[in-house]
Amino acid sequence: MSAIVVVYELEQPAAAPAPAPAAGPPGAGRLPRRVHAAPAAPGQADTVGPRTLCGKDTFAMARARRTPSGRPGEPWYPDEYASVVCPDCDAVMEV
């Protein structure tokens, strides 16, 4: 498998923007609704490919600062967003 990039599917903007969390993702204060894994674009390890591992379009998603370590036993997603990890992406990453 190619390099993996972690991306955030963000909540829809609220009527009044909330302040951005200190350690949160980019997106004008919008929190991750779901955390996905996506293959990197061919030949560009830092660029997100067009679809997540579960098949969603990555166009409107925000790239996470974290990249999976690739070490066995370590999660591919940021610990603070474990409760919103996409179960389909997680199942593919477990293989």
Coordinates of C-alpha atoms in Angstrom, one line a residue, residues 1-5 7 36-39 51-56 58 76 86 88-94:
M1 CA 0.0 0.0 0.0
S2 CA 1.2 3.6 -0.7
A3 CA 1.7 6.1 2.0
I4 CA -1.3 6.9 4.2
V5 CA -2.6 10.4 5.0
V7 CA -7.9 13.5 6.9
H36 CA -10.5 9.0 7.8
A37 CA -7.4 7.4 6.2
A38 CA -6.6 8.1 2.5
P39 CA -3.8 6.9 0.3
R51 CA -10.7 9.2 -2.1
T52 CA -10.5 7.9 1.5
L53 CA -10.1 4.1 2.1
C54 CA -13.8 3.9 2.7
G55 CA -14.5 5.6 -0.7
K56 CA -15.4 9.2 0.4
T58 CA -11.4 14.0 0.1
W76 CA -3.0 5.5 12.7
C86 CA -14.3 5.9 10.5
D88 CA -14.5 1.4 7.5
C89 CA -11.2 3.1 7.2
D90 CA -10.1 1.5 10.5
A91 CA -11.0 -1.9 9.2
V92 CA -8.9 -1.4 6.1
M93 CA -6.0 -0.1 8.2
E94 CA -6.1 -3.2 10.4

